[in-house]
Short mmCIF file of N, CA, C and O in Angstrom, two decimals:
data_model
loop_
_atom_site.label_atom_id
_atom_site.label_comp_id
_atom_site.label_asym_id
_atom_site.label_seq_id
_atom_site.Cartn_x
_atom_site.Cartn_y
_atom_site.Cartn_z
N MET A 1 30.54 -2.86 19.59
CA MET A 1 30.26 -3.49 18.33
C MET A 1 29.39 -4.73 18.54
O MET A 1 28.49 -4.99 17.77
N ARG A 2 29.68 -5.48 19.61
CA ARG A 2 28.92 -6.69 19.90
C ARG A 2 27.46 -6.35 20.23
O ARG A 2 26.56 -7.05 19.82
N ILE A 3 27.24 -5.26 20.96
CA ILE A 3 25.88 -4.85 21.32
C ILE A 3 25.10 -4.50 20.06
O ILE A 3 23.93 -4.84 19.94
N LEU A 4 25.73 -3.84 19.13
CA LEU A 4 25.07 -3.48 17.87
C LEU A 4 24.67 -4.74 17.10
O LEU A 4 23.58 -4.81 16.54
N GLY A 5 25.51 -5.74 17.10
CA GLY A 5 25.21 -7.01 16.42
C GLY A 5 24.03 -7.73 17.08
O GLY A 5 23.16 -8.27 16.40
N ILE A 6 24.00 -7.72 18.40
CA ILE A 6 22.89 -8.35 19.12
C ILE A 6 21.60 -7.60 18.85
O ILE A 6 20.55 -8.22 18.62
N ALA A 7 21.64 -6.28 18.84
CA ALA A 7 20.45 -5.48 18.55
C ALA A 7 19.94 -5.75 17.14
O ALA A 7 18.72 -5.87 16.92
N ALA A 8 20.84 -5.87 16.19
CA ALA A 8 20.43 -6.16 14.81
C ALA A 8 19.80 -7.54 14.70
O ALA A 8 18.80 -7.73 14.01
N LEU A 9 20.34 -8.52 15.41
CA LEU A 9 19.79 -9.86 15.41
C LEU A 9 18.39 -9.86 16.03
O LEU A 9 17.46 -10.49 15.49
N CYS A 10 18.22 -9.18 17.14
CA CYS A 10 16.90 -9.09 17.78
C CYS A 10 15.88 -8.44 16.86
O CYS A 10 14.75 -8.90 16.74
N ALA A 11 16.26 -7.38 16.20
CA ALA A 11 15.36 -6.69 15.27
C ALA A 11 14.98 -7.61 14.11
O ALA A 11 13.82 -7.67 13.71
N ALA A 12 15.93 -8.36 13.60
CA ALA A 12 15.65 -9.28 12.49
C ALA A 12 14.69 -10.38 12.93
O ALA A 12 13.78 -10.75 12.19
N LEU A 13 14.87 -10.90 14.14
CA LEU A 13 13.98 -11.94 14.64
C LEU A 13 12.57 -11.41 14.86
O LEU A 13 11.58 -12.08 14.57
N LEU A 14 12.45 -10.20 15.37
CA LEU A 14 11.13 -9.60 15.57
C LEU A 14 10.42 -9.36 14.24
O LEU A 14 9.24 -9.62 14.11
N LEU A 15 11.14 -8.86 13.26
CA LEU A 15 10.54 -8.58 11.96
C LEU A 15 10.19 -9.86 11.20
O LEU A 15 9.28 -9.85 10.38
N ALA A 16 10.87 -10.96 11.49
CA ALA A 16 10.59 -12.21 10.78
C ALA A 16 9.18 -12.71 11.05
O ALA A 16 8.57 -13.36 10.22
N GLY A 17 8.64 -12.43 12.23
CA GLY A 17 7.30 -12.86 12.57
C GLY A 17 6.23 -11.89 12.12
O GLY A 17 5.05 -12.17 12.23
N CYS A 18 6.58 -10.76 11.57
CA CYS A 18 5.63 -9.74 11.16
C CYS A 18 5.11 -10.00 9.75
O CYS A 18 5.76 -10.65 8.95
N SER A 19 3.94 -9.43 9.49
CA SER A 19 3.38 -9.48 8.14
C SER A 19 3.55 -8.09 7.54
O SER A 19 2.82 -7.17 7.87
N THR A 20 4.53 -7.95 6.67
CA THR A 20 4.83 -6.63 6.12
C THR A 20 4.03 -6.31 4.87
O THR A 20 4.17 -5.23 4.32
N THR A 21 3.21 -7.25 4.41
CA THR A 21 2.29 -7.00 3.30
C THR A 21 0.97 -7.72 3.62
O THR A 21 0.96 -8.67 4.41
N PRO A 22 -0.13 -7.29 3.00
CA PRO A 22 -1.38 -8.03 3.20
C PRO A 22 -1.26 -9.50 2.78
O PRO A 22 -1.85 -10.38 3.40
N ALA A 23 -0.46 -9.77 1.75
CA ALA A 23 -0.27 -11.16 1.31
C ALA A 23 0.43 -11.99 2.38
O ALA A 23 0.09 -13.17 2.56
N ASP A 24 1.38 -11.41 3.11
CA ASP A 24 2.03 -12.11 4.21
C ASP A 24 1.01 -12.50 5.28
O ASP A 24 1.02 -13.62 5.78
N LEU A 25 0.13 -11.57 5.61
CA LEU A 25 -0.90 -11.85 6.61
C LEU A 25 -1.84 -12.95 6.12
O LEU A 25 -2.18 -13.86 6.87
N GLU A 26 -2.24 -12.87 4.86
CA GLU A 26 -3.14 -13.89 4.31
C GLU A 26 -2.50 -15.27 4.31
O GLU A 26 -3.19 -16.27 4.52
N ALA A 27 -1.20 -15.34 4.10
CA ALA A 27 -0.52 -16.63 4.09
C ALA A 27 -0.40 -17.22 5.49
O ALA A 27 -0.37 -18.44 5.64
N LYS A 28 -0.35 -16.38 6.51
CA LYS A 28 -0.14 -16.84 7.88
C LYS A 28 -1.42 -17.07 8.66
O LYS A 28 -1.44 -17.87 9.59
N ALA A 29 -2.48 -16.34 8.34
CA ALA A 29 -3.68 -16.35 9.18
C ALA A 29 -4.80 -17.18 8.57
O ALA A 29 -5.04 -17.13 7.37
N THR A 30 -5.48 -17.92 9.42
CA THR A 30 -6.63 -18.70 9.00
C THR A 30 -7.81 -17.75 8.80
O THR A 30 -8.10 -16.94 9.68
N PRO A 31 -8.50 -17.84 7.69
CA PRO A 31 -9.61 -16.92 7.45
C PRO A 31 -10.85 -17.25 8.29
O PRO A 31 -11.11 -18.42 8.59
N VAL A 32 -11.56 -16.21 8.68
CA VAL A 32 -12.87 -16.34 9.30
C VAL A 32 -13.85 -15.77 8.30
O VAL A 32 -13.70 -14.64 7.84
N VAL A 33 -14.85 -16.57 7.92
CA VAL A 33 -15.78 -16.18 6.86
C VAL A 33 -17.19 -16.05 7.43
O VAL A 33 -17.63 -16.92 8.19
N GLN A 34 -17.86 -14.96 7.07
CA GLN A 34 -19.24 -14.72 7.45
C GLN A 34 -20.00 -14.29 6.21
O GLN A 34 -19.43 -13.66 5.31
N THR A 35 -21.28 -14.59 6.18
CA THR A 35 -22.13 -14.10 5.09
C THR A 35 -23.20 -13.19 5.67
O THR A 35 -23.59 -13.33 6.84
N TYR A 36 -23.62 -12.23 4.86
CA TYR A 36 -24.63 -11.25 5.26
C TYR A 36 -25.63 -11.09 4.12
O TYR A 36 -25.26 -11.19 2.95
N PRO A 37 -26.89 -10.81 4.47
CA PRO A 37 -27.90 -10.64 3.42
C PRO A 37 -27.81 -9.30 2.71
O PRO A 37 -28.37 -9.13 1.63
N ASP A 38 -27.06 -8.35 3.28
CA ASP A 38 -26.95 -7.00 2.73
C ASP A 38 -25.98 -6.95 1.55
O ASP A 38 -25.08 -7.78 1.42
N ASN A 39 -26.14 -5.93 0.72
CA ASN A 39 -25.28 -5.67 -0.42
C ASN A 39 -23.84 -5.47 0.04
O ASN A 39 -23.60 -4.84 1.07
N TYR A 40 -22.89 -5.97 -0.72
CA TYR A 40 -21.47 -5.88 -0.34
C TYR A 40 -20.99 -4.44 -0.21
O TYR A 40 -20.13 -4.13 0.62
N GLN A 41 -21.54 -3.53 -1.01
CA GLN A 41 -21.11 -2.13 -0.91
C GLN A 41 -21.57 -1.50 0.40
O GLN A 41 -20.86 -0.68 0.98
N GLU A 42 -22.73 -1.89 0.89
CA GLU A 42 -23.20 -1.40 2.18
C GLU A 42 -22.35 -1.96 3.32
O GLU A 42 -21.97 -1.24 4.24
N ILE A 43 -22.03 -3.23 3.25
CA ILE A 43 -21.16 -3.84 4.27
C ILE A 43 -19.78 -3.18 4.23
O ILE A 43 -19.21 -2.85 5.26
N TYR A 44 -19.25 -2.96 3.04
CA TYR A 44 -17.96 -2.28 2.88
C TYR A 44 -18.02 -0.89 3.52
O TYR A 44 -17.11 -0.50 4.25
N ARG A 45 -19.08 -0.14 3.25
CA ARG A 45 -19.22 1.21 3.81
C ARG A 45 -19.22 1.16 5.33
O ARG A 45 -18.52 1.93 5.99
N ARG A 46 -19.99 0.26 5.91
CA ARG A 46 -20.07 0.14 7.38
C ARG A 46 -18.70 -0.17 7.98
O ARG A 46 -18.27 0.47 8.94
N VAL A 47 -18.03 -1.17 7.41
CA VAL A 47 -16.75 -1.61 7.97
C VAL A 47 -15.67 -0.55 7.75
O VAL A 47 -14.93 -0.20 8.67
N SER A 48 -15.55 -0.03 6.55
CA SER A 48 -14.45 0.90 6.25
C SER A 48 -14.58 2.22 6.99
O SER A 48 -13.60 2.71 7.54
N THR A 49 -15.78 2.80 7.03
CA THR A 49 -15.91 4.10 7.71
C THR A 49 -15.72 3.97 9.21
O THR A 49 -15.07 4.82 9.83
N THR A 50 -16.24 2.90 9.80
CA THR A 50 -16.08 2.73 11.25
C THR A 50 -14.64 2.37 11.60
O THR A 50 -14.10 2.85 12.59
N ALA A 51 -13.99 1.55 10.78
CA ALA A 51 -12.59 1.21 11.03
C ALA A 51 -11.71 2.45 10.96
O ALA A 51 -10.82 2.64 11.80
N LYS A 52 -11.95 3.30 9.99
CA LYS A 52 -11.16 4.53 9.88
C LYS A 52 -11.36 5.41 11.10
O LYS A 52 -10.41 5.98 11.64
N ARG A 53 -12.60 5.52 11.54
CA ARG A 53 -12.91 6.38 12.69
C ARG A 53 -12.34 5.80 13.99
O ARG A 53 -11.85 6.54 14.84
N CYS A 54 -12.39 4.49 14.14
CA CYS A 54 -11.99 3.86 15.40
C CYS A 54 -10.52 3.46 15.49
O CYS A 54 -9.94 3.48 16.57
N PHE A 55 -9.92 3.05 14.39
CA PHE A 55 -8.56 2.49 14.44
C PHE A 55 -7.46 3.44 13.97
O PHE A 55 -6.34 3.37 14.47
N ALA A 56 -7.73 4.29 12.99
CA ALA A 56 -6.67 5.14 12.43
C ALA A 56 -6.30 6.22 13.44
O ALA A 56 -7.15 7.02 13.84
N ARG A 57 -5.04 6.23 13.86
CA ARG A 57 -4.58 7.23 14.82
C ARG A 57 -3.06 7.18 14.95
O ARG A 57 -2.43 6.18 14.61
N ASN A 58 -2.50 8.26 15.45
CA ASN A 58 -1.07 8.31 15.75
C ASN A 58 -0.85 7.67 17.11
O ASN A 58 -1.62 7.87 18.04
N THR A 59 0.22 6.90 17.22
CA THR A 59 0.57 6.29 18.50
C THR A 59 1.81 6.93 19.11
O THR A 59 2.20 6.58 20.20
N GLY A 60 2.40 7.83 18.40
CA GLY A 60 3.60 8.51 18.86
C GLY A 60 4.19 9.29 17.70
O GLY A 60 3.62 9.33 16.61
N PRO A 61 5.33 9.91 17.93
CA PRO A 61 5.90 10.73 16.86
C PRO A 61 6.42 9.93 15.67
O PRO A 61 6.59 10.47 14.59
N TYR A 62 6.64 8.63 15.85
CA TYR A 62 7.24 7.84 14.77
C TYR A 62 6.37 6.68 14.29
O TYR A 62 6.83 5.87 13.49
N SER A 63 5.15 6.57 14.79
CA SER A 63 4.31 5.45 14.36
C SER A 63 2.83 5.83 14.41
O SER A 63 2.43 6.73 15.13
N SER A 64 2.05 5.11 13.61
CA SER A 64 0.60 5.33 13.58
C SER A 64 -0.09 4.08 13.06
O SER A 64 0.52 3.26 12.36
N TYR A 65 -1.36 3.95 13.41
CA TYR A 65 -2.20 2.90 12.84
C TYR A 65 -2.86 3.46 11.59
O TYR A 65 -3.43 4.55 11.63
N ALA A 66 -2.79 2.72 10.51
CA ALA A 66 -3.38 3.15 9.25
C ALA A 66 -4.47 2.17 8.82
O ALA A 66 -4.30 0.95 8.94
N VAL A 67 -5.58 2.72 8.34
CA VAL A 67 -6.64 1.91 7.77
C VAL A 67 -6.70 2.25 6.29
O VAL A 67 -6.90 3.40 5.92
N ASP A 68 -6.46 1.25 5.46
CA ASP A 68 -6.56 1.43 4.01
C ASP A 68 -7.82 0.71 3.55
O ASP A 68 -8.06 -0.44 3.93
N ALA A 69 -8.61 1.39 2.73
CA ALA A 69 -9.86 0.80 2.24
C ALA A 69 -10.01 1.11 0.76
O ALA A 69 -9.85 2.25 0.34
N ASP A 70 -10.30 0.08 -0.02
CA ASP A 70 -10.49 0.23 -1.46
C ASP A 70 -11.71 -0.58 -1.89
O ASP A 70 -11.84 -1.74 -1.54
N LEU A 71 -12.57 0.06 -2.67
CA LEU A 71 -13.74 -0.59 -3.23
C LEU A 71 -13.54 -0.75 -4.73
O LEU A 71 -13.16 0.21 -5.41
N TYR A 72 -13.77 -1.95 -5.23
CA TYR A 72 -13.62 -2.25 -6.64
C TYR A 72 -14.98 -2.69 -7.20
O TYR A 72 -15.24 -3.89 -7.34
N PRO A 73 -15.87 -1.74 -7.50
CA PRO A 73 -17.22 -2.11 -7.94
C PRO A 73 -17.24 -2.89 -9.25
O PRO A 73 -18.12 -3.73 -9.45
N ASP A 74 -16.30 -2.64 -10.13
CA ASP A 74 -16.25 -3.39 -11.39
C ASP A 74 -15.91 -4.86 -11.16
O ASP A 74 -16.29 -5.72 -11.95
N LEU A 75 -15.20 -5.14 -10.07
CA LEU A 75 -14.79 -6.51 -9.75
C LEU A 75 -15.69 -7.16 -8.70
O LEU A 75 -15.59 -8.36 -8.45
N GLY A 76 -16.52 -6.36 -8.04
CA GLY A 76 -17.47 -6.90 -7.08
C GLY A 76 -16.92 -7.19 -5.70
O GLY A 76 -17.39 -8.10 -5.02
N TYR A 77 -15.93 -6.41 -5.26
CA TYR A 77 -15.43 -6.61 -3.90
C TYR A 77 -14.78 -5.33 -3.38
O TYR A 77 -14.49 -4.40 -4.11
N GLY A 78 -14.54 -5.32 -2.07
CA GLY A 78 -13.83 -4.24 -1.41
C GLY A 78 -12.88 -4.84 -0.40
O GLY A 78 -13.08 -5.97 0.07
N GLU A 79 -11.83 -4.10 -0.05
CA GLU A 79 -10.84 -4.56 0.92
C GLU A 79 -10.55 -3.48 1.94
O GLU A 79 -10.52 -2.29 1.61
N VAL A 80 -10.33 -3.91 3.17
CA VAL A 80 -9.96 -3.02 4.27
C VAL A 80 -8.81 -3.67 5.01
O VAL A 80 -8.86 -4.86 5.31
N THR A 81 -7.75 -2.90 5.29
CA THR A 81 -6.62 -3.42 6.07
C THR A 81 -6.30 -2.47 7.21
O THR A 81 -6.51 -1.26 7.11
N LEU A 82 -5.78 -3.03 8.28
CA LEU A 82 -5.28 -2.26 9.42
C LEU A 82 -3.82 -2.61 9.59
O LEU A 82 -3.45 -3.79 9.63
N SER A 83 -2.98 -1.58 9.69
CA SER A 83 -1.55 -1.83 9.86
C SER A 83 -0.95 -0.79 10.79
O SER A 83 -1.49 0.31 10.95
N LEU A 84 0.17 -1.15 11.40
CA LEU A 84 0.96 -0.23 12.20
C LEU A 84 2.13 0.21 11.33
O LEU A 84 2.91 -0.62 10.85
N VAL A 85 2.22 1.50 11.11
CA VAL A 85 3.27 2.06 10.25
C VAL A 85 4.26 2.79 11.15
O VAL A 85 3.86 3.64 11.95
N ASN A 86 5.54 2.44 11.04
CA ASN A 86 6.57 3.20 11.75
C ASN A 86 7.70 3.52 10.79
O ASN A 86 7.62 3.23 9.61
N THR A 87 8.75 4.10 11.31
CA THR A 87 9.83 4.57 10.43
C THR A 87 10.58 3.45 9.74
O THR A 87 11.22 3.66 8.72
N ILE A 88 10.51 2.24 10.27
CA ILE A 88 11.27 1.13 9.71
C ILE A 88 10.41 0.22 8.83
O ILE A 88 10.82 -0.18 7.75
N THR A 89 9.23 -0.10 9.27
CA THR A 89 8.43 -1.11 8.58
C THR A 89 6.94 -0.85 8.75
O THR A 89 6.53 0.03 9.50
N ARG A 90 6.16 -1.65 8.08
CA ARG A 90 4.71 -1.62 8.21
C ARG A 90 4.27 -3.04 8.56
O ARG A 90 4.64 -3.99 7.88
N ASN A 91 3.49 -3.19 9.62
CA ASN A 91 3.06 -4.50 10.09
C ASN A 91 1.53 -4.58 9.99
O ASN A 91 0.83 -3.80 10.61
N TYR A 92 1.04 -5.53 9.20
CA TYR A 92 -0.40 -5.70 8.99
C TYR A 92 -0.99 -6.59 10.08
O TYR A 92 -0.48 -7.67 10.35
N TYR A 93 -2.09 -6.10 10.69
CA TYR A 93 -2.77 -6.83 11.75
C TYR A 93 -4.11 -7.40 11.30
O TYR A 93 -4.60 -8.36 11.87
N LEU A 94 -4.75 -6.77 10.32
CA LEU A 94 -6.09 -7.16 9.94
C LEU A 94 -6.30 -6.96 8.45
O LEU A 94 -5.88 -5.95 7.89
N SER A 95 -6.94 -7.92 7.83
CA SER A 95 -7.30 -7.84 6.42
C SER A 95 -8.74 -8.32 6.28
O SER A 95 -9.08 -9.40 6.76
N VAL A 96 -9.57 -7.51 5.61
CA VAL A 96 -10.97 -7.85 5.41
C VAL A 96 -11.28 -7.72 3.92
O VAL A 96 -10.94 -6.70 3.31
N ARG A 97 -11.92 -8.73 3.39
CA ARG A 97 -12.37 -8.69 1.99
C ARG A 97 -13.88 -8.89 2.00
O ARG A 97 -14.37 -9.87 2.57
N ILE A 98 -14.60 -7.98 1.37
CA ILE A 98 -16.05 -8.02 1.29
C ILE A 98 -16.41 -8.27 -0.16
O ILE A 98 -16.11 -7.45 -1.02
N GLU A 99 -17.06 -9.41 -0.43
CA GLU A 99 -17.33 -9.81 -1.81
C GLU A 99 -18.82 -9.88 -2.10
O GLU A 99 -19.61 -10.28 -1.25
N LYS A 100 -19.15 -9.52 -3.31
CA LYS A 100 -20.52 -9.62 -3.81
C LYS A 100 -20.86 -11.10 -3.98
O LYS A 100 -20.06 -11.87 -4.50
N GLN A 101 -22.04 -11.47 -3.55
CA GLN A 101 -22.56 -12.82 -3.72
C GLN A 101 -23.88 -12.74 -4.47
O GLN A 101 -24.49 -11.66 -4.53
N PRO A 102 -24.37 -13.83 -5.03
CA PRO A 102 -25.66 -13.77 -5.73
C PRO A 102 -26.78 -13.20 -4.84
O PRO A 102 -27.63 -12.45 -5.30
N LYS A 103 -26.74 -13.55 -3.56
CA LYS A 103 -27.69 -12.99 -2.59
C LYS A 103 -26.90 -12.53 -1.38
O LYS A 103 -26.49 -13.33 -0.56
N GLY A 104 -26.64 -11.24 -1.29
CA GLY A 104 -25.92 -10.70 -0.14
C GLY A 104 -24.43 -10.56 -0.39
O GLY A 104 -23.99 -10.28 -1.50
N SER A 105 -23.66 -10.78 0.68
CA SER A 105 -22.22 -10.59 0.60
C SER A 105 -21.50 -11.56 1.52
O SER A 105 -22.09 -12.14 2.42
N ARG A 106 -20.20 -11.71 1.26
CA ARG A 106 -19.35 -12.58 2.06
C ARG A 106 -18.17 -11.78 2.57
O ARG A 106 -17.49 -11.09 1.81
N LEU A 107 -17.90 -11.89 3.87
CA LEU A 107 -16.76 -11.25 4.50
C LEU A 107 -15.71 -12.32 4.79
O LEU A 107 -16.03 -13.36 5.38
N THR A 108 -14.48 -12.08 4.37
CA THR A 108 -13.37 -12.95 4.72
C THR A 108 -12.39 -12.12 5.52
O THR A 108 -11.86 -11.12 5.02
N MET A 109 -12.19 -12.50 6.78
CA MET A 109 -11.35 -11.72 7.70
C MET A 109 -10.13 -12.55 8.08
O MET A 109 -10.24 -13.74 8.35
N ARG A 110 -8.99 -11.89 8.12
CA ARG A 110 -7.76 -12.51 8.59
C ARG A 110 -7.10 -11.54 9.55
O ARG A 110 -7.00 -10.35 9.27
N THR A 111 -6.63 -12.07 10.65
CA THR A 111 -5.95 -11.23 11.61
C THR A 111 -4.81 -12.02 12.24
O THR A 111 -4.87 -13.23 12.37
N GLY A 112 -3.76 -11.31 12.58
CA GLY A 112 -2.59 -11.97 13.16
C GLY A 112 -1.61 -10.95 13.71
O GLY A 112 -1.86 -9.74 13.67
N ASN A 113 -0.51 -11.44 14.23
CA ASN A 113 0.56 -10.60 14.76
C ASN A 113 0.12 -9.79 15.98
O ASN A 113 0.71 -8.77 16.28
N THR A 114 -0.93 -10.23 16.64
CA THR A 114 -1.45 -9.47 17.77
C THR A 114 -2.20 -10.38 18.72
O THR A 114 -2.70 -11.44 18.32
N LEU A 115 -2.31 -9.96 19.97
CA LEU A 115 -3.09 -10.70 20.95
C LEU A 115 -4.58 -10.34 20.85
O LEU A 115 -5.41 -10.98 21.48
N ALA A 116 -4.90 -9.33 20.06
CA ALA A 116 -6.28 -8.85 19.94
C ALA A 116 -7.03 -9.48 18.77
O ALA A 116 -8.02 -8.94 18.30
N THR A 117 -6.60 -10.65 18.32
CA THR A 117 -7.20 -11.29 17.16
C THR A 117 -8.71 -11.44 17.31
O THR A 117 -9.47 -11.04 16.43
N ASN A 118 -9.17 -12.00 18.42
CA ASN A 118 -10.60 -12.21 18.61
C ASN A 118 -11.35 -10.89 18.71
O ASN A 118 -12.48 -10.77 18.22
N THR A 119 -10.73 -9.90 19.32
CA THR A 119 -11.37 -8.58 19.43
C THR A 119 -11.57 -7.97 18.05
O THR A 119 -12.64 -7.41 17.77
N TYR A 120 -10.57 -8.06 17.19
CA TYR A 120 -10.71 -7.52 15.84
C TYR A 120 -11.83 -8.22 15.07
O TYR A 120 -12.64 -7.57 14.42
N ILE A 121 -11.88 -9.53 15.14
CA ILE A 121 -12.92 -10.29 14.45
C ILE A 121 -14.30 -9.90 14.97
O ILE A 121 -15.23 -9.64 14.19
N ASP A 122 -14.45 -9.83 16.29
CA ASP A 122 -15.73 -9.43 16.89
C ASP A 122 -16.15 -8.04 16.44
O ASP A 122 -17.32 -7.80 16.14
N ARG A 123 -15.21 -7.10 16.40
CA ARG A 123 -15.52 -5.72 15.99
C ARG A 123 -15.97 -5.68 14.54
O ARG A 123 -16.95 -5.02 14.20
N ILE A 124 -15.26 -6.35 13.66
CA ILE A 124 -15.61 -6.33 12.23
C ILE A 124 -17.00 -6.94 12.03
O ILE A 124 -17.82 -6.40 11.28
N GLU A 125 -17.27 -8.05 12.69
CA GLU A 125 -18.59 -8.66 12.56
C GLU A 125 -19.69 -7.73 13.07
O GLU A 125 -20.75 -7.63 12.45
N ALA A 126 -19.44 -7.05 14.17
CA ALA A 126 -20.43 -6.11 14.71
C ALA A 126 -20.64 -4.94 13.75
O ALA A 126 -21.79 -4.53 13.50
N TRP A 127 -19.55 -4.41 13.21
CA TRP A 127 -19.68 -3.27 12.27
C TRP A 127 -20.41 -3.70 11.01
O TRP A 127 -21.23 -2.95 10.49
N ALA A 128 -20.13 -4.89 10.52
CA ALA A 128 -20.81 -5.37 9.32
C ALA A 128 -22.31 -5.52 9.56
O ALA A 128 -23.11 -5.34 8.66
N SER A 129 -22.69 -5.80 10.81
CA SER A 129 -24.10 -5.95 11.16
C SER A 129 -24.78 -4.62 11.47
O SER A 129 -25.98 -4.60 11.71
N GLY A 130 -24.03 -3.53 11.47
CA GLY A 130 -24.64 -2.22 11.67
C GLY A 130 -24.23 -1.47 12.93
O GLY A 130 -24.57 -0.30 13.10
N ASP A 131 -23.52 -2.11 13.84
CA ASP A 131 -23.03 -1.43 15.04
C ASP A 131 -21.91 -0.47 14.62
O ASP A 131 -21.07 -0.84 13.81
N ASP A 132 -21.90 0.73 15.16
CA ASP A 132 -20.85 1.67 14.77
C ASP A 132 -20.05 2.17 15.97
O ASP A 132 -19.41 3.22 15.89
N THR A 133 -20.04 1.42 17.06
CA THR A 133 -19.30 1.84 18.23
C THR A 133 -17.84 1.40 18.13
O THR A 133 -17.52 0.40 17.50
N CYS A 134 -16.99 2.19 18.76
CA CYS A 134 -15.56 1.88 18.79
C CYS A 134 -15.23 1.07 20.04
O CYS A 134 -15.87 1.25 21.08
N PRO A 135 -14.22 0.19 19.96
CA PRO A 135 -13.80 -0.53 21.18
C PRO A 135 -13.16 0.45 22.15
O PRO A 135 -12.73 1.53 21.76
N LEU A 136 -13.14 0.05 23.39
CA LEU A 136 -12.52 0.91 24.41
C LEU A 136 -11.05 1.05 24.22
O LEU A 136 -10.36 0.27 23.73
#
């Protein structure tokens, strides 16, 4: 019984540091902002299609990385998120918002809950600029 209590406490502590919604990630992570001369829909297309191809995958029988992408042309922005989905919870690692600007577009990136923060930011910036290669 004591081992079960310790396991539950450890699980609760691990989950407390996780971002289980995009809003949790946004509240915890400092944004990195970049501007591009290209149309926001083109930047959204580059980032979302390459993220889906490179990041979305199964990691085992009970978990997978999911890339969710939504474009809101009536509102002038698009969003892309990367999360790890398992049987218990969903943990968000990356959130990207691509917004229409009077000239070009603005990318706001937030990443956390991972040691790969800089790698994610570098990849998104490269994809937004037209690179379509996947990280190793």
